[in-house]
Amino acid sequence: MKKFFMLLALLGTTMMAAEKTVYDFTLSSIEGQATPLGSFKGKVVLLVNVASRCGFTPQYAGLEALYEKYKDRGFVIVGIPANNFGAQEPGTNQEIKTFCTSKYHVTFPMMAKVSVKGDDITPLYAFLTDKTANPKTGGEIGWNFTKFLIGPDGKVLARFDSEVEPDAKDLTSTIEKALSNLK
């Protein structure tokens, strides 16, 4: 019986150690290169599903300003194009990249287009929206420019809906708090 409880304790410890984080996922960059999100370990990351033909598209300018403001303190924004809402991101990855750099001068990392909901949801977004894995921030994404703030350990700290502008006090204060905890 003692061996059973020791085995049970060992399994529980192993399961806790195997808890998934954002850093367990890999996306493709907009240029087609594999980008393990683990490469951002130790940083505060804002994941944003983006679209070029959306009423929220002007948020690119605010996102770039936010990135420029905090990038030297260990902050990174990752733009993740998706065409799930009103077909507002119909372009190819090259067209998206050209649009973002020429119109909004985006310098933060951009990933290749993925699906953020539905049957073809990418594994990262299946994880982000899973209410069991992320009870406080999970749930289906409602529109483009939903923002997930990720801590240096890869855990989801907060979620902000599309209407939350990049310079909103709620968002910036949460980023500041997360950055103040960096070692």
mmCIF file of C-alpha atoms in Angstrom:
data_model
loop_
_atom_site.group_PDB
_atom_site.id
_atom_site.type_symbol
_atom_site.label_atom_id
_atom_site.label_comp_id
_atom_site.label_asym_id
_atom_site.label_seq_id
_atom_site.Cartn_x
_atom_site.Cartn_y
_atom_site.Cartn_z
ATOM 1 C CA MET A 1 0.000 0.000 0.000
ATOM 2 C CA LYS A 2 2.884 2.349 0.817
ATOM 3 C CA LYS A 3 4.310 1.796 -2.674
ATOM 4 C CA PHE A 4 0.925 2.673 -4.189
ATOM 5 C CA PHE A 5 0.814 6.040 -2.405
ATOM 6 C CA MET A 6 4.429 6.778 -3.356
ATOM 7 C CA LEU A 7 3.597 6.016 -6.984
ATOM 8 C CA LEU A 8 0.493 8.200 -6.768
ATOM 9 C CA ALA A 9 2.546 11.078 -5.326
ATOM 10 C CA LEU A 10 5.160 10.661 -8.058
ATOM 11 C CA LEU A 11 2.493 10.699 -10.775
ATOM 12 C CA GLY A 12 0.922 13.826 -9.297
ATOM 13 C CA THR A 13 4.296 15.588 -9.238
ATOM 14 C CA THR A 14 4.998 14.532 -12.819
ATOM 15 C CA MET A 15 1.600 15.775 -13.974
ATOM 16 C CA MET A 16 2.154 19.132 -12.269
ATOM 17 C CA ALA A 17 5.581 19.441 -13.897
ATOM 18 C CA ALA A 18 4.023 18.664 -17.274
ATOM 19 C CA GLU A 19 1.491 21.524 -17.024
ATOM 20 C CA LYS A 20 1.283 23.171 -20.429
ATOM 21 C CA THR A 21 2.165 26.785 -21.018
ATOM 22 C CA VAL A 22 2.198 28.998 -24.089
ATOM 23 C CA TYR A 23 5.896 28.203 -24.398
ATOM 24 C CA ASP A 24 5.083 24.604 -25.345
ATOM 25 C CA PHE A 25 3.739 25.730 -28.740
ATOM 26 C CA THR A 26 5.394 26.588 -32.038
ATOM 27 C CA LEU A 27 4.024 28.840 -34.761
ATOM 28 C CA SER A 28 5.413 29.752 -38.166
ATOM 29 C CA SER A 29 6.680 33.271 -38.641
ATOM 30 C CA ILE A 30 5.096 35.310 -41.401
ATOM 31 C CA GLU A 31 8.221 34.451 -43.417
ATOM 32 C CA GLY A 32 7.574 30.719 -42.893
ATOM 33 C CA GLN A 33 10.208 29.958 -40.241
ATOM 34 C CA ALA A 34 9.329 27.750 -37.265
ATOM 35 C CA THR A 35 9.058 29.991 -34.199
ATOM 36 C CA PRO A 36 8.964 28.144 -30.884
ATOM 37 C CA LEU A 37 7.139 30.403 -28.442
ATOM 38 C CA GLY A 38 9.595 29.064 -25.863
ATOM 39 C CA SER A 39 12.086 31.476 -27.429
ATOM 40 C CA PHE A 40 10.200 34.209 -25.532
ATOM 41 C CA LYS A 41 10.719 32.578 -22.107
ATOM 42 C CA GLY A 42 11.507 35.128 -19.446
ATOM 43 C CA LYS A 43 9.670 37.910 -21.283
ATOM 44 C CA VAL A 44 6.197 39.367 -20.979
ATOM 45 C CA VAL A 45 4.335 38.605 -24.216
ATOM 46 C CA LEU A 46 1.149 40.033 -25.697
ATOM 47 C CA LEU A 47 -0.437 37.651 -28.221
ATOM 48 C CA VAL A 48 -2.908 39.396 -30.534
ATOM 49 C CA ASN A 49 -5.034 37.867 -33.289
ATOM 50 C CA VAL A 50 -4.953 40.506 -36.008
ATOM 51 C CA ALA A 51 -6.664 41.309 -39.319
ATOM 52 C CA SER A 52 -5.981 43.863 -42.062
ATOM 53 C CA ARG A 53 -9.574 44.748 -42.999
ATOM 54 C CA CYS A 54 -11.190 45.162 -39.596
ATOM 55 C CA GLY A 55 -12.561 48.186 -37.793
ATOM 56 C CA PHE A 56 -9.909 47.483 -35.140
ATOM 57 C CA THR A 57 -7.032 47.356 -37.666
ATOM 58 C CA PRO A 58 -5.848 50.870 -36.658
ATOM 59 C CA GLN A 59 -4.836 49.243 -33.353
ATOM 60 C CA TYR A 60 -1.676 48.179 -35.203
ATOM 61 C CA ALA A 61 -0.365 51.732 -34.660
ATOM 62 C CA GLY A 62 -1.055 51.539 -30.926
ATOM 63 C CA LEU A 63 0.422 48.051 -30.693
ATOM 64 C CA GLU A 64 3.607 49.239 -32.394
ATOM 65 C CA ALA A 65 3.809 52.205 -29.980
ATOM 66 C CA LEU A 66 3.300 49.839 -27.034
ATOM 67 C CA TYR A 67 6.019 47.532 -28.348
ATOM 68 C CA GLU A 68 8.447 50.422 -28.806
ATOM 69 C CA LYS A 69 7.698 51.707 -25.295
ATOM 70 C CA TYR A 70 8.354 48.431 -23.464
ATOM 71 C CA LYS A 71 10.507 46.219 -25.712
ATOM 72 C CA ASP A 72 13.763 47.169 -23.962
ATOM 73 C CA ARG A 73 12.255 46.055 -20.645
ATOM 74 C CA GLY A 74 11.543 42.476 -21.757
ATOM 75 C CA PHE A 75 8.196 42.920 -23.520
ATOM 76 C CA VAL A 76 7.240 41.538 -26.903
ATOM 77 C CA ILE A 77 4.073 41.610 -28.982
ATOM 78 C CA VAL A 78 3.311 38.728 -31.316
ATOM 79 C CA GLY A 79 0.812 39.461 -34.088
ATOM 80 C CA ILE A 80 -1.106 36.395 -35.247
ATOM 81 C CA PRO A 81 -3.228 36.972 -38.379
ATOM 82 C CA ALA A 82 -6.533 35.114 -38.586
ATOM 83 C CA ASN A 83 -9.365 35.144 -41.108
ATOM 84 C CA ASN A 84 -12.069 33.816 -38.762
ATOM 85 C CA PHE A 85 -14.190 36.941 -38.413
ATOM 86 C CA GLY A 86 -15.930 38.356 -41.466
ATOM 87 C CA ALA A 87 -13.115 37.225 -43.802
ATOM 88 C CA GLN A 88 -11.189 40.334 -42.727
ATOM 89 C CA GLU A 89 -7.746 38.794 -43.285
ATOM 90 C CA PRO A 90 -8.020 37.284 -46.775
ATOM 91 C CA GLY A 91 -4.462 38.016 -47.924
ATOM 92 C CA THR A 92 -1.419 35.808 -48.198
ATOM 93 C CA ASN A 93 1.272 35.996 -45.546
ATOM 94 C CA GLN A 94 3.382 38.163 -47.861
ATOM 95 C CA GLU A 95 0.466 40.543 -48.478
ATOM 96 C CA ILE A 96 -0.179 40.775 -44.726
ATOM 97 C CA LYS A 97 3.496 41.483 -44.022
ATOM 98 C CA THR A 98 3.633 44.181 -46.708
ATOM 99 C CA PHE A 99 0.446 45.794 -45.386
ATOM 100 C CA CYS A 100 1.659 45.830 -41.769
ATOM 101 C CA THR A 101 5.110 47.195 -42.526
ATOM 102 C CA SER A 102 4.103 49.768 -45.133
ATOM 103 C CA LYS A 103 0.923 51.123 -43.516
ATOM 104 C CA TYR A 104 1.692 50.745 -39.797
ATOM 105 C CA HIS A 105 5.494 50.276 -39.727
ATOM 106 C CA VAL A 106 5.102 47.139 -37.613
ATOM 107 C CA THR A 107 8.400 45.850 -36.232
ATOM 108 C CA PHE A 108 7.098 43.367 -33.648
ATOM 109 C CA PRO A 109 7.103 39.674 -34.626
ATOM 110 C CA MET A 110 4.309 38.617 -36.959
ATOM 111 C CA MET A 111 3.308 35.000 -37.417
ATOM 112 C CA ALA A 112 1.775 33.190 -40.376
ATOM 113 C CA LYS A 113 -2.003 33.224 -40.668
ATOM 114 C CA VAL A 114 -3.812 30.646 -38.510
ATOM 115 C CA SER A 115 -7.328 29.832 -37.373
ATOM 116 C CA VAL A 116 -8.225 31.005 -33.860
ATOM 117 C CA LYS A 117 -11.580 29.205 -33.578
ATOM 118 C CA GLY A 118 -13.634 26.457 -35.150
ATOM 119 C CA ASP A 119 -12.739 22.956 -36.279
ATOM 120 C CA ASP A 120 -9.368 24.049 -37.679
ATOM 121 C CA ILE A 121 -8.285 26.047 -34.604
ATOM 122 C CA THR A 122 -4.525 26.100 -34.157
ATOM 123 C CA PRO A 123 -3.309 24.233 -31.036
ATOM 124 C CA LEU A 124 -2.067 27.459 -29.403
ATOM 125 C CA TYR A 125 -5.514 29.040 -29.549
ATOM 126 C CA ALA A 126 -7.189 25.783 -28.500
ATOM 127 C CA PHE A 127 -5.028 26.049 -25.368
ATOM 128 C CA LEU A 128 -5.588 29.784 -24.824
ATOM 129 C CA THR A 129 -9.369 29.422 -25.054
ATOM 130 C CA ASP A 130 -9.593 26.194 -23.031
ATOM 131 C CA LYS A 131 -11.537 27.008 -19.859
ATOM 132 C CA THR A 132 -10.007 24.039 -18.028
ATOM 133 C CA ALA A 133 -6.417 25.058 -18.779
ATOM 134 C CA ASN A 134 -7.149 28.783 -18.363
ATOM 135 C CA PRO A 135 -10.279 29.184 -16.218
ATOM 136 C CA LYS A 136 -9.954 32.974 -15.803
ATOM 137 C CA THR A 137 -9.155 33.814 -19.428
ATOM 138 C CA GLY A 138 -10.497 30.885 -21.454
ATOM 139 C CA GLY A 139 -13.519 30.957 -23.711
ATOM 140 C CA GLU A 140 -14.044 31.378 -27.424
ATOM 141 C CA ILE A 141 -12.610 34.462 -29.059
ATOM 142 C CA GLY A 142 -15.302 36.869 -30.196
ATOM 143 C CA TRP A 143 -13.426 38.998 -32.747
ATOM 144 C CA ASN A 144 -10.113 40.217 -34.123
ATOM 145 C CA PHE A 145 -7.591 41.975 -31.876
ATOM 146 C CA THR A 146 -8.284 39.903 -28.765
ATOM 147 C CA LYS A 147 -5.181 40.171 -26.589
ATOM 148 C CA PHE A 148 -3.655 37.574 -24.254
ATOM 149 C CA LEU A 149 -0.948 38.760 -21.856
ATOM 150 C CA ILE A 150 1.549 36.017 -21.069
ATOM 151 C CA GLY A 151 3.911 36.037 -18.107
ATOM 152 C CA PRO A 152 7.609 35.163 -18.229
ATOM 153 C CA ASP A 153 6.712 31.608 -17.162
ATOM 154 C CA GLY A 154 4.404 31.137 -20.170
ATOM 155 C CA LYS A 155 1.180 31.287 -18.169
ATOM 156 C CA VAL A 156 -1.746 33.460 -19.242
ATOM 157 C CA LEU A 157 -1.956 36.511 -16.971
ATOM 158 C CA ALA A 158 -4.883 38.353 -18.536
ATOM 159 C CA ARG A 159 -7.143 38.623 -21.554
ATOM 160 C CA PHE A 160 -8.369 41.837 -23.170
ATOM 161 C CA ASP A 161 -11.161 42.015 -25.727
ATOM 162 C CA SER A 162 -10.972 43.791 -29.075
ATOM 163 C CA GLU A 163 -12.399 47.041 -27.737
ATOM 164 C CA VAL A 164 -9.450 47.477 -25.358
ATOM 165 C CA GLU A 165 -7.071 49.859 -27.111
ATOM 166 C CA PRO A 166 -3.325 49.227 -26.780
ATOM 167 C CA ASP A 167 -2.911 52.395 -24.696
ATOM 168 C CA ALA A 168 -5.817 51.573 -22.341
ATOM 169 C CA LYS A 169 -4.878 52.032 -18.688
ATOM 170 C CA ASP A 170 -6.101 48.545 -17.758
ATOM 171 C CA LEU A 171 -3.812 46.946 -20.344
ATOM 172 C CA THR A 172 -0.753 49.130 -19.743
ATOM 173 C CA SER A 173 -0.966 48.833 -15.953
ATOM 174 C CA THR A 174 -1.178 45.036 -16.237
ATOM 175 C CA ILE A 175 1.869 45.047 -18.530
ATOM 176 C CA GLU A 176 3.748 47.344 -16.122
ATOM 177 C CA LYS A 177 2.956 45.058 -13.191
ATOM 178 C CA ALA A 178 4.145 41.983 -15.110
ATOM 179 C CA LEU A 179 7.341 43.763 -16.182
ATOM 180 C CA SER A 180 8.043 44.863 -12.604
ATOM 181 C CA ASN A 181 8.161 41.188 -11.622
ATOM 182 C CA LEU A 182 10.874 40.310 -14.169
ATOM 183 C CA LYS A 183 14.180 39.327 -12.658
#
